[in-house]
PDB file of C-alpha atoms in Angstrom:
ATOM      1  CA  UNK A 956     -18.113  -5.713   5.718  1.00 90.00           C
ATOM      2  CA  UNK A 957     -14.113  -5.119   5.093  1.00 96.00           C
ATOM      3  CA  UNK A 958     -11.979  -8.454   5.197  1.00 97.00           C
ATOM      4  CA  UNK A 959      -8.940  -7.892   6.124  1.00 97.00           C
ATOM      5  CA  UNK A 960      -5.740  -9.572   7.594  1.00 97.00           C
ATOM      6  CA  UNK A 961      -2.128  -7.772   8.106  1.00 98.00           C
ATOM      7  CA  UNK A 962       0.009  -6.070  10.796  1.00 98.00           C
ATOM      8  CA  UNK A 963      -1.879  -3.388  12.391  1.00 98.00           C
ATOM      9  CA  UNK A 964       0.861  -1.498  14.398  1.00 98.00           C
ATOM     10  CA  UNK A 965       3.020   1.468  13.134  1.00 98.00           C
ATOM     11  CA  UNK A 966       4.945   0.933   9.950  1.00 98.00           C
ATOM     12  CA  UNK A 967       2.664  -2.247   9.516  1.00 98.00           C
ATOM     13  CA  UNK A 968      -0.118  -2.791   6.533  1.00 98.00           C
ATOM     14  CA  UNK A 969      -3.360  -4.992   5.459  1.00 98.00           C
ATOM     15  CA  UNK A 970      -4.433  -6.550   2.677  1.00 98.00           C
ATOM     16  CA  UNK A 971      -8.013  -6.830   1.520  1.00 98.00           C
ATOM     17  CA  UNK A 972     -11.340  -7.366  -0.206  1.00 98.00           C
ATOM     18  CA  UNK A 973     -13.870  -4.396   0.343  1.00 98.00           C
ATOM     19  CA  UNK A 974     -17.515  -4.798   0.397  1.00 97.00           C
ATOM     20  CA  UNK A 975     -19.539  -6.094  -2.643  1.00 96.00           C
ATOM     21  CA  UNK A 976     -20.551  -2.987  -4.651  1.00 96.00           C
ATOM     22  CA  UNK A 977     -18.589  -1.116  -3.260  1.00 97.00           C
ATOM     23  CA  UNK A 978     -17.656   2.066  -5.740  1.00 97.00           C
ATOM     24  CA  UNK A 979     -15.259   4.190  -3.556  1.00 98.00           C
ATOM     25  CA  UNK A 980     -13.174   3.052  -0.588  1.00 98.00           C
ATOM     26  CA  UNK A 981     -10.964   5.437   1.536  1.00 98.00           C
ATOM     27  CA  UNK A 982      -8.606   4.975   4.701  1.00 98.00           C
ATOM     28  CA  UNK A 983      -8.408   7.900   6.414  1.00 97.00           C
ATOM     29  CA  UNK A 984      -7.939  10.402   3.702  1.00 95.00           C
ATOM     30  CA  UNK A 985      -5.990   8.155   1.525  1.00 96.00           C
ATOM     31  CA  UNK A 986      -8.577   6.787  -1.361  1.00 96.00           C
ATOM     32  CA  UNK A 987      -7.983   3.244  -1.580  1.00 97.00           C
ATOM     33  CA  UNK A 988      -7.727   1.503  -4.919  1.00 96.00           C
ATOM     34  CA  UNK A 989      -8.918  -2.282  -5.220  1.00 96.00           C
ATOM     35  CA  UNK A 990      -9.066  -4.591  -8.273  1.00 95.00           C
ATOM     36  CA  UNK A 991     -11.460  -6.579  -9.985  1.00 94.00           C
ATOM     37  CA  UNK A 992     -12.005  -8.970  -7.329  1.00 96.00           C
ATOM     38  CA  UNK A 993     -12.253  -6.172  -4.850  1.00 97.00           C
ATOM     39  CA  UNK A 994      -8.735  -6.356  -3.383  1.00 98.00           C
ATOM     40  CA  UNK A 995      -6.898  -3.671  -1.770  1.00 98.00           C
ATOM     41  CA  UNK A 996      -3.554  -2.824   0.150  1.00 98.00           C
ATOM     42  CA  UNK A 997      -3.026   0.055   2.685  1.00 98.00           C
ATOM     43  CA  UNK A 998      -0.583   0.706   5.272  1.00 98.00           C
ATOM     44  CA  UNK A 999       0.056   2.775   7.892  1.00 98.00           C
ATOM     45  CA  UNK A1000       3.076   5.303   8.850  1.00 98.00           C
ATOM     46  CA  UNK A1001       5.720   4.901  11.428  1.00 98.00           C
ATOM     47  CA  UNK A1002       3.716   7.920  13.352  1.00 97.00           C
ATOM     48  CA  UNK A1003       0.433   6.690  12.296  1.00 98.00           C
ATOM     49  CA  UNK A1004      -2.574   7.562  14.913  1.00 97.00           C
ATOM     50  CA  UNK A1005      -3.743   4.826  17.130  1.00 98.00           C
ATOM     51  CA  UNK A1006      -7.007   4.773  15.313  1.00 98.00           C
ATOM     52  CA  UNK A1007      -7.971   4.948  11.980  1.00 98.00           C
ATOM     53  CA  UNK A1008     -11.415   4.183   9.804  1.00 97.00           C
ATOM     54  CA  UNK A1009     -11.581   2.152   6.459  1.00 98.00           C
ATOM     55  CA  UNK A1010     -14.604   3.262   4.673  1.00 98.00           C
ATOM     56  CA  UNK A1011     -16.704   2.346   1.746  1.00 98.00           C
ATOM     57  CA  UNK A1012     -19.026   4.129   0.003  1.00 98.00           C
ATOM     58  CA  UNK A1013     -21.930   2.736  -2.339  1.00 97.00           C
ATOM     59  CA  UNK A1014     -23.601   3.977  -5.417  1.00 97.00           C
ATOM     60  CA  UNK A1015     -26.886   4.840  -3.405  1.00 96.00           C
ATOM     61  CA  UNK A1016     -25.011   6.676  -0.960  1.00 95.00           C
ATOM     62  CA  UNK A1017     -25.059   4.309   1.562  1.00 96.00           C
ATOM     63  CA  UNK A1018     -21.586   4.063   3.277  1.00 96.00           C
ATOM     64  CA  UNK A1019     -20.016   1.097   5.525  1.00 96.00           C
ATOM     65  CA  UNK A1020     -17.253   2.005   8.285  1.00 97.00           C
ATOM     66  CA  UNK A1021     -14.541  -0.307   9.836  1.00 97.00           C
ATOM     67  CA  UNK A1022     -12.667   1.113  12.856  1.00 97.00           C
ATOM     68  CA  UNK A1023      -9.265   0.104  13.478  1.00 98.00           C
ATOM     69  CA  UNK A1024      -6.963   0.098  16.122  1.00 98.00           C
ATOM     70  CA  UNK A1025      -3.049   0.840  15.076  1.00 98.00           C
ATOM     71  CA  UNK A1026      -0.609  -0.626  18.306  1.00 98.00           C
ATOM     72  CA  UNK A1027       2.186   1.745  18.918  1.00 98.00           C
ATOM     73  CA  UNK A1028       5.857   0.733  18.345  1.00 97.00           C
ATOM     74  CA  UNK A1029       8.383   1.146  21.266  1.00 95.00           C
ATOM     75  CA  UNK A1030      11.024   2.730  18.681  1.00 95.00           C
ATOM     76  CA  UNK A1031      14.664   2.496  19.243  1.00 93.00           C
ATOM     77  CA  UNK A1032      15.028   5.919  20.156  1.00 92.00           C
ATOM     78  CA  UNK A1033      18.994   7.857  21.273  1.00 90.00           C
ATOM     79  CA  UNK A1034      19.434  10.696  23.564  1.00 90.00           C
ATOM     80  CA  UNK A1035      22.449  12.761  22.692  1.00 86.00           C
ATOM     81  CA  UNK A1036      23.407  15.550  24.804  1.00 85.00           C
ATOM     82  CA  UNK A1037      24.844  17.429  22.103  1.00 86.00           C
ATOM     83  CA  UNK A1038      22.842  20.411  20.115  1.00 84.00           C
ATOM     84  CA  UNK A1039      21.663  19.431  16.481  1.00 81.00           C
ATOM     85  CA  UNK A1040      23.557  20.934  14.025  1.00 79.00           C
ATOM     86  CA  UNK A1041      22.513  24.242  12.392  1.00 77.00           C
ATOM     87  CA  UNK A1042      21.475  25.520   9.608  1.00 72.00           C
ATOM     88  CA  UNK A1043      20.599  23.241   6.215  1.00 77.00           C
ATOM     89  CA  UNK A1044      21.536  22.294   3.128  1.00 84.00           C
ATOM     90  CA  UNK A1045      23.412  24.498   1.266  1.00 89.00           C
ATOM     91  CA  UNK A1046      22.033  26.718  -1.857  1.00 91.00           C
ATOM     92  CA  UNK A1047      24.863  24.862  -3.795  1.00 93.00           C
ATOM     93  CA  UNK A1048      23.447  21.170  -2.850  1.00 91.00           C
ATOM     94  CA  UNK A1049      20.109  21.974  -3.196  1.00 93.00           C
ATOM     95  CA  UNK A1050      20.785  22.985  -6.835  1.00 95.00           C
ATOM     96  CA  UNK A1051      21.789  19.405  -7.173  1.00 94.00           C
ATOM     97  CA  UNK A1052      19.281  17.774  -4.837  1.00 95.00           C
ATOM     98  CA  UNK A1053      16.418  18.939  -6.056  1.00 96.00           C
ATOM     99  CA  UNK A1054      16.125  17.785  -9.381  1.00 96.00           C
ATOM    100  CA  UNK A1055      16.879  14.168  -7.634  1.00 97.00           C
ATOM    101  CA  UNK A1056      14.466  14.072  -4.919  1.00 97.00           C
ATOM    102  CA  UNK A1057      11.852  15.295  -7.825  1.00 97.00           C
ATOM    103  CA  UNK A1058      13.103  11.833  -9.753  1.00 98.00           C
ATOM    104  CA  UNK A1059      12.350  10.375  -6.848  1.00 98.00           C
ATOM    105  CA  UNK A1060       8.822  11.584  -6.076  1.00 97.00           C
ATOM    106  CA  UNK A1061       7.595  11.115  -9.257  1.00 98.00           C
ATOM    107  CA  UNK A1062       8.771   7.334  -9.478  1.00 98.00           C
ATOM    108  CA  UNK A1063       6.805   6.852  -6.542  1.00 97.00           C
ATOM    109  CA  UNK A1064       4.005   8.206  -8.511  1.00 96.00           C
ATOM    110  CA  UNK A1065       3.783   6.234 -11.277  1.00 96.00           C
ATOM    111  CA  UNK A1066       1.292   3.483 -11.660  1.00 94.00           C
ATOM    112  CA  UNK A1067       2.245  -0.051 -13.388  1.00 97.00           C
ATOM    113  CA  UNK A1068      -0.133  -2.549 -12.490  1.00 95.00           C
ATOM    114  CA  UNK A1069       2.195  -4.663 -10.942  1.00 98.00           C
ATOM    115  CA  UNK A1070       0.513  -7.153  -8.143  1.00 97.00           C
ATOM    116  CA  UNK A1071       3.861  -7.497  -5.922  1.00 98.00           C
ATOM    117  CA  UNK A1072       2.041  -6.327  -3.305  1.00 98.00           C
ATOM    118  CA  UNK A1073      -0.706  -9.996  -2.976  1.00 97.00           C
ATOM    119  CA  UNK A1074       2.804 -11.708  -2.142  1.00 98.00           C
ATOM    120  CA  UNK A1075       4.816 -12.402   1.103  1.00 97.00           C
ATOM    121  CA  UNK A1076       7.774 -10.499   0.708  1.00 98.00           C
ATOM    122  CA  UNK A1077      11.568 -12.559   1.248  1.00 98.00           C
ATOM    123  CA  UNK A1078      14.809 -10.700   2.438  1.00 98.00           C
ATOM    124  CA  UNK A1079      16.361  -9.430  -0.344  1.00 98.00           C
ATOM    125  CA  UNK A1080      19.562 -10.656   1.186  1.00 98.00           C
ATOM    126  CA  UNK A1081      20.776 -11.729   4.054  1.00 96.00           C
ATOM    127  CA  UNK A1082      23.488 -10.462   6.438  1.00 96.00           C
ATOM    128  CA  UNK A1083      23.898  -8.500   9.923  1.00 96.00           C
ATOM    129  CA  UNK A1084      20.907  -5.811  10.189  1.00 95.00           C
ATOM    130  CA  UNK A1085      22.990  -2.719  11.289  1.00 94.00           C
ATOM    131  CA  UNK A1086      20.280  -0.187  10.658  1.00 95.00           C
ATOM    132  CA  UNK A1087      16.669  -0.240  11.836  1.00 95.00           C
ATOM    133  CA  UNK A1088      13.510   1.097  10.883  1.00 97.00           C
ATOM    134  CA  UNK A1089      12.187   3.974  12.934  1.00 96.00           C
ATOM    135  CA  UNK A1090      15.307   4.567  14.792  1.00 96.00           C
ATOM    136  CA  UNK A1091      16.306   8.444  15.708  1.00 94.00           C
ATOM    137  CA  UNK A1092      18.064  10.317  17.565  1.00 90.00           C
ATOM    138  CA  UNK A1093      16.757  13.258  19.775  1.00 92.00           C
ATOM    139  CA  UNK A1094      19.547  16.270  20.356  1.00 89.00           C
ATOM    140  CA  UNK A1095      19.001  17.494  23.660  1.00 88.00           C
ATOM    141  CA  UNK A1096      15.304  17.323  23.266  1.00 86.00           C
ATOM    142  CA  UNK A1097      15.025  17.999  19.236  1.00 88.00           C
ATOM    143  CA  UNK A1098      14.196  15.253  17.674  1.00 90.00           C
ATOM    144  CA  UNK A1099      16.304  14.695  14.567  1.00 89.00           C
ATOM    145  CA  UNK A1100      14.850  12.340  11.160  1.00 91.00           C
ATOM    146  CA  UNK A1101      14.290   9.163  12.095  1.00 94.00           C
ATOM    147  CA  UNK A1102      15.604   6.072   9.763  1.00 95.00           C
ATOM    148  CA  UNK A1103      13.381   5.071   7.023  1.00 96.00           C
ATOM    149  CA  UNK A1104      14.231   1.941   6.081  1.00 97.00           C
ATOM    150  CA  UNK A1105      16.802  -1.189   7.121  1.00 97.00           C
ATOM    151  CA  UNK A1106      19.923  -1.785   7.025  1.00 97.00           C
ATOM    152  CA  UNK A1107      21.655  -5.351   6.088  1.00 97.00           C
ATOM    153  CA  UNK A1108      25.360  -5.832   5.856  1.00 96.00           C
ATOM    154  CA  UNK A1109      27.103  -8.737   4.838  1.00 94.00           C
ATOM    155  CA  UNK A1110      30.926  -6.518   5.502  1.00 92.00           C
ATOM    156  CA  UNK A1111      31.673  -7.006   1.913  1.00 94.00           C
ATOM    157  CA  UNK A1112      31.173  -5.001  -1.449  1.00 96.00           C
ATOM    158  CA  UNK A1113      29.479  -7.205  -4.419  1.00 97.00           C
ATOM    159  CA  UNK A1114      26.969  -9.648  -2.196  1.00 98.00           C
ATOM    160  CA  UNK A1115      23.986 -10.075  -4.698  1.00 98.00           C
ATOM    161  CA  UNK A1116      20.153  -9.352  -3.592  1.00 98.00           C
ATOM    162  CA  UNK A1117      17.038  -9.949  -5.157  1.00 98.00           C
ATOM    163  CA  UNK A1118      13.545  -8.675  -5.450  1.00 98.00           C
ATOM    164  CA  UNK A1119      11.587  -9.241  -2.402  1.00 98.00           C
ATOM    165  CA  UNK A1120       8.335  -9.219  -4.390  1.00 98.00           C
ATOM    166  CA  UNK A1121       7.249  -9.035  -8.457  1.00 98.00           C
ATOM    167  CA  UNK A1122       7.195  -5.591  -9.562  1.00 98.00           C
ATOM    168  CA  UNK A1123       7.968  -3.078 -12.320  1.00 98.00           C
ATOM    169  CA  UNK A1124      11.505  -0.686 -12.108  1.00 98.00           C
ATOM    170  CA  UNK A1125      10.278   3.085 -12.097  1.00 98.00           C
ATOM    171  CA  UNK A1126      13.672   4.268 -11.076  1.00 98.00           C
ATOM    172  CA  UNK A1127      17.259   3.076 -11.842  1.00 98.00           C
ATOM    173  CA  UNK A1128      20.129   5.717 -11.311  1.00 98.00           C
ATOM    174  CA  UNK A1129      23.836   5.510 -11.000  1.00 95.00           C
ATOM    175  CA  UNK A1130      25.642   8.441  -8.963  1.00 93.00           C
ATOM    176  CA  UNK A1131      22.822  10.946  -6.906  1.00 97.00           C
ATOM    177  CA  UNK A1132      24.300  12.406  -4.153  1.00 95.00           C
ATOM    178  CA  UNK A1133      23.171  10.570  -1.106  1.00 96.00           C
ATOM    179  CA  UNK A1134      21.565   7.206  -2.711  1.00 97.00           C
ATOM    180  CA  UNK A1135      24.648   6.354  -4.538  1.00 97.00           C
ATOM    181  CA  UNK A1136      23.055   4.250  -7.309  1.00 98.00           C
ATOM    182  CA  UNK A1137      19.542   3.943  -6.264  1.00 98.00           C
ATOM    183  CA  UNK A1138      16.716   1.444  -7.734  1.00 98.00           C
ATOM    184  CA  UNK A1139      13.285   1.828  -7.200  1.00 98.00           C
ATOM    185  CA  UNK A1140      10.760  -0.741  -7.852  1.00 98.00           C
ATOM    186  CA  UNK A1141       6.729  -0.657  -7.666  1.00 98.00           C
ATOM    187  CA  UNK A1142       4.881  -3.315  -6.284  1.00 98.00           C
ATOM    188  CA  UNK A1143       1.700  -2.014  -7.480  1.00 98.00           C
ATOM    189  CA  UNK A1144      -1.600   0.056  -5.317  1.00 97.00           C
ATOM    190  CA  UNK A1145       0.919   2.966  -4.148  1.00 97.00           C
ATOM    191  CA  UNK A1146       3.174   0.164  -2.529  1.00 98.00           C
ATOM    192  CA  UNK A1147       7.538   0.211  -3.752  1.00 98.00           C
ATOM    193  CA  UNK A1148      10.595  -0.698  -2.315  1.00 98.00           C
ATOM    194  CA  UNK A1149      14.004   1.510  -2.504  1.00 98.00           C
ATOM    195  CA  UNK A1150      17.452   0.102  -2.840  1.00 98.00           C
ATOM    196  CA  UNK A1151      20.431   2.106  -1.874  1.00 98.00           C
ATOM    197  CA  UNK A1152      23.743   2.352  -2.140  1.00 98.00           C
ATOM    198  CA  UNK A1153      24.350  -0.176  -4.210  1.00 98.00           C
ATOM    199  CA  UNK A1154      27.729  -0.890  -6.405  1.00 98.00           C
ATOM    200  CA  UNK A1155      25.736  -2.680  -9.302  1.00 98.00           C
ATOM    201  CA  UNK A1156      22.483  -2.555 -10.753  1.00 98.00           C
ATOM    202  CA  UNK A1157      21.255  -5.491 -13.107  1.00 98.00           C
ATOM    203  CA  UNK A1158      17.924  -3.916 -14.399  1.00 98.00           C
ATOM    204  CA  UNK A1159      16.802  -0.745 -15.937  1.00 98.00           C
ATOM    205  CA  UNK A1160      13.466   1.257 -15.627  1.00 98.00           C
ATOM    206  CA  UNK A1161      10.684  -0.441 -17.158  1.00 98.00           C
ATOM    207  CA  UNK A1162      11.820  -3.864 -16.479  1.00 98.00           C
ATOM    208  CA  UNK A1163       9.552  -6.342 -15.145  1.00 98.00           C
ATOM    209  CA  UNK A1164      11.286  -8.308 -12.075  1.00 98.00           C
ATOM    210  CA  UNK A1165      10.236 -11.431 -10.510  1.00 98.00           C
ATOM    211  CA  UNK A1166      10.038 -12.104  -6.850  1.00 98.00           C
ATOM    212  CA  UNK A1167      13.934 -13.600  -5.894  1.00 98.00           C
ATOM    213  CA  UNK A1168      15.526 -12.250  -9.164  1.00 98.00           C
ATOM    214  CA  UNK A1169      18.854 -10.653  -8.909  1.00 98.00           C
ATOM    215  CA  UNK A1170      18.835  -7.018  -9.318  1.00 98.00           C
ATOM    216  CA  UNK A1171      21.435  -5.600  -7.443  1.00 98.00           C
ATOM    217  CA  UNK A1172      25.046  -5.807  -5.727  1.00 98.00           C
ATOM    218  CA  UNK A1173      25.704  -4.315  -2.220  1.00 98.00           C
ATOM    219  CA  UNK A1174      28.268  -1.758  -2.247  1.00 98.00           C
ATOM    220  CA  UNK A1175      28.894   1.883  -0.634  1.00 97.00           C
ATOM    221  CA  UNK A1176      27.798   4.946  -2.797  1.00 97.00           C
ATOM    222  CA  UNK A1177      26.708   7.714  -2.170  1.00 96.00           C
ATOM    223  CA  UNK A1178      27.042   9.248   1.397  1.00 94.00           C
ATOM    224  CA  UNK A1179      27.460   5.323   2.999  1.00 94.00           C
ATOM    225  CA  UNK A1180      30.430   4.500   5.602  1.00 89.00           C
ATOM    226  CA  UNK A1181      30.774   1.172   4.424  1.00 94.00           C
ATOM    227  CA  UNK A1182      28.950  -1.222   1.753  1.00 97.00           C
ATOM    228  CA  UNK A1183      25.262  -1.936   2.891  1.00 97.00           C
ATOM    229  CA  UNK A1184      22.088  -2.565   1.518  1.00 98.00           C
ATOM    230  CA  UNK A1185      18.933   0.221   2.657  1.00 98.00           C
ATOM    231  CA  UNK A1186      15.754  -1.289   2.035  1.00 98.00           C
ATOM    232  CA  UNK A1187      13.307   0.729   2.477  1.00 98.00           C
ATOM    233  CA  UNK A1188       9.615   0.243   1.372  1.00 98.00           C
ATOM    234  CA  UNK A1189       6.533   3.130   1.302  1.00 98.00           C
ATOM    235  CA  UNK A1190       2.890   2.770   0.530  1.00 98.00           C
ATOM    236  CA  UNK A1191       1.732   6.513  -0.730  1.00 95.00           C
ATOM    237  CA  UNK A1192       3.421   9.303   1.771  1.00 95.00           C
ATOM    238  CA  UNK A1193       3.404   6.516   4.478  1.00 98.00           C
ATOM    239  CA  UNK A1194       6.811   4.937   5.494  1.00 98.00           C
ATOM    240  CA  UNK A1195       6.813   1.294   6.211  1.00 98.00           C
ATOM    241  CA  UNK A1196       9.015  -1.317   8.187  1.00 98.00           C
ATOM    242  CA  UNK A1197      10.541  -3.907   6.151  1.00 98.00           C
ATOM    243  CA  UNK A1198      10.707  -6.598   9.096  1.00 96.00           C
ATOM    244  CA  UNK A1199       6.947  -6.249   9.381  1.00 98.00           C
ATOM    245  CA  UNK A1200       6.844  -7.738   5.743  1.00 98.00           C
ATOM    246  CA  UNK A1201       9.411 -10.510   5.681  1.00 96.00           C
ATOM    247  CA  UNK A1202       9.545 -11.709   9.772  1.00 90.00           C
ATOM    248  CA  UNK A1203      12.601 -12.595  11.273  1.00 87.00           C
ATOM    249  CA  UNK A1204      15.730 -13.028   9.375  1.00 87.00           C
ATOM    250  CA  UNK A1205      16.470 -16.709   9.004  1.00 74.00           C
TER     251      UNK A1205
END
């Protein structure tokens, strides 16, 4: 059978070892991929469906099924009895956001072995969490996006913060137009963190970081009303919560 231990709730994630011979593994549609030892990580979306199957499939065709059970979160949702605002980007913006949120998705794609993802993550700083994780706002009944990541202040410009797990930079950029200077780092199986807003970045893209390294100042670019650090952390398409990985602050 699957071993498996983790948070099984919305935004949450589990860590693994499929069955022996095991040549293909899936959960849900997303193929899983597991190492030499047979270890895998997976995670599940801040909407994810209350139930979900990991499955593994054998060279004789035999296959093995493990249901799970996802708990739903009680998200910190804001009624607002105002209508959402009309209309979308802009032509003009788009010209410019494109090309960045194609930067973006393609970061997320690439594969560099890195095993950040066996570790417990840390904070990458600590501070005053003024953002959280599946938060939204609905405008008199439309639901607007909801926030996909966590916010930490610490009220100043320049506080340092540090890898919350080993990985590999895929992205390092200084000036698009909502991220500010934005690094992106993979933890390795589909699983990477996003830093925004930053007013310093200490590594490039390709660098190898170390679980508590510095890599980063808080600061305020990009579209930010004051400096902040937005953590946010996805495993494939699927949008994770941070505190779910670290605990409480301490």
């Amino acid at each position: 059978m699957f071993t498996f231990a983790g948070e099984l709730e919305q935004g949450g994630w589990i860590r693994g070892i499929v069955p022996q011979a095991t040549v293909e593994a899936t959960l849900g549609e997303d193929k899983l991929a597991f190492d030499e030892a047979g270890r895998f990580f997976a995670a599940f979306d801040r909407d994810a469906a209350p139930a979900i199957k990991l499955v593994a499939r054998f060279a004789d065709g035999r296959r093995i099924e493990s249901p799970l059970a996802i708990a739903p979160r009680d998200w910190e949702i804001e009624h607002v009895n105002v209508a959402r605002t009309p209309g979308g980007p802009s032509a003009a913006f788009m010209k410019i956001r494109q090309p960045e949120l194609d930067a973006i998705w393609n970061a997320r794609l690439k594969e560099t072995g890195a095993r950040g993802w066996q570790q417990d993550f840390i904070w990458p700083v600590t501070g005053r969490i003024s953002g959280r994780f599946g938060s939204q706002r609905i405008y008199r009944g439309e639901p607007g996006s909801y926030h996909s990541g966590i916010d930490i202040t610490t009220g100043t410009s320049g506080t340092a913060y540090v890898a919350p797990a080993d990985g590999v930079v895929v992205l390092a950029v200084d000036d698009f137009s909502l991220e500010g200077k934005l690094l992106i780092i993979d933890h390795g199986q589909g699983l990477n963190s996003a830093f925004l807003h930053s007013s310093r970045l200490y590594v490039e893209e390709g660098d190898r970081v170390t679980q508590g390294q510095h890599i980063g100042d808080i600061g305020s670019s990009g579209r930010a009303t004051g400096p902040h650090l937005h953590w946010s952390l996805k495993w494939r398409n699927a949008r994770l919560d941070p505190l779910l990985f670290t605990g409480p602050m301490r």
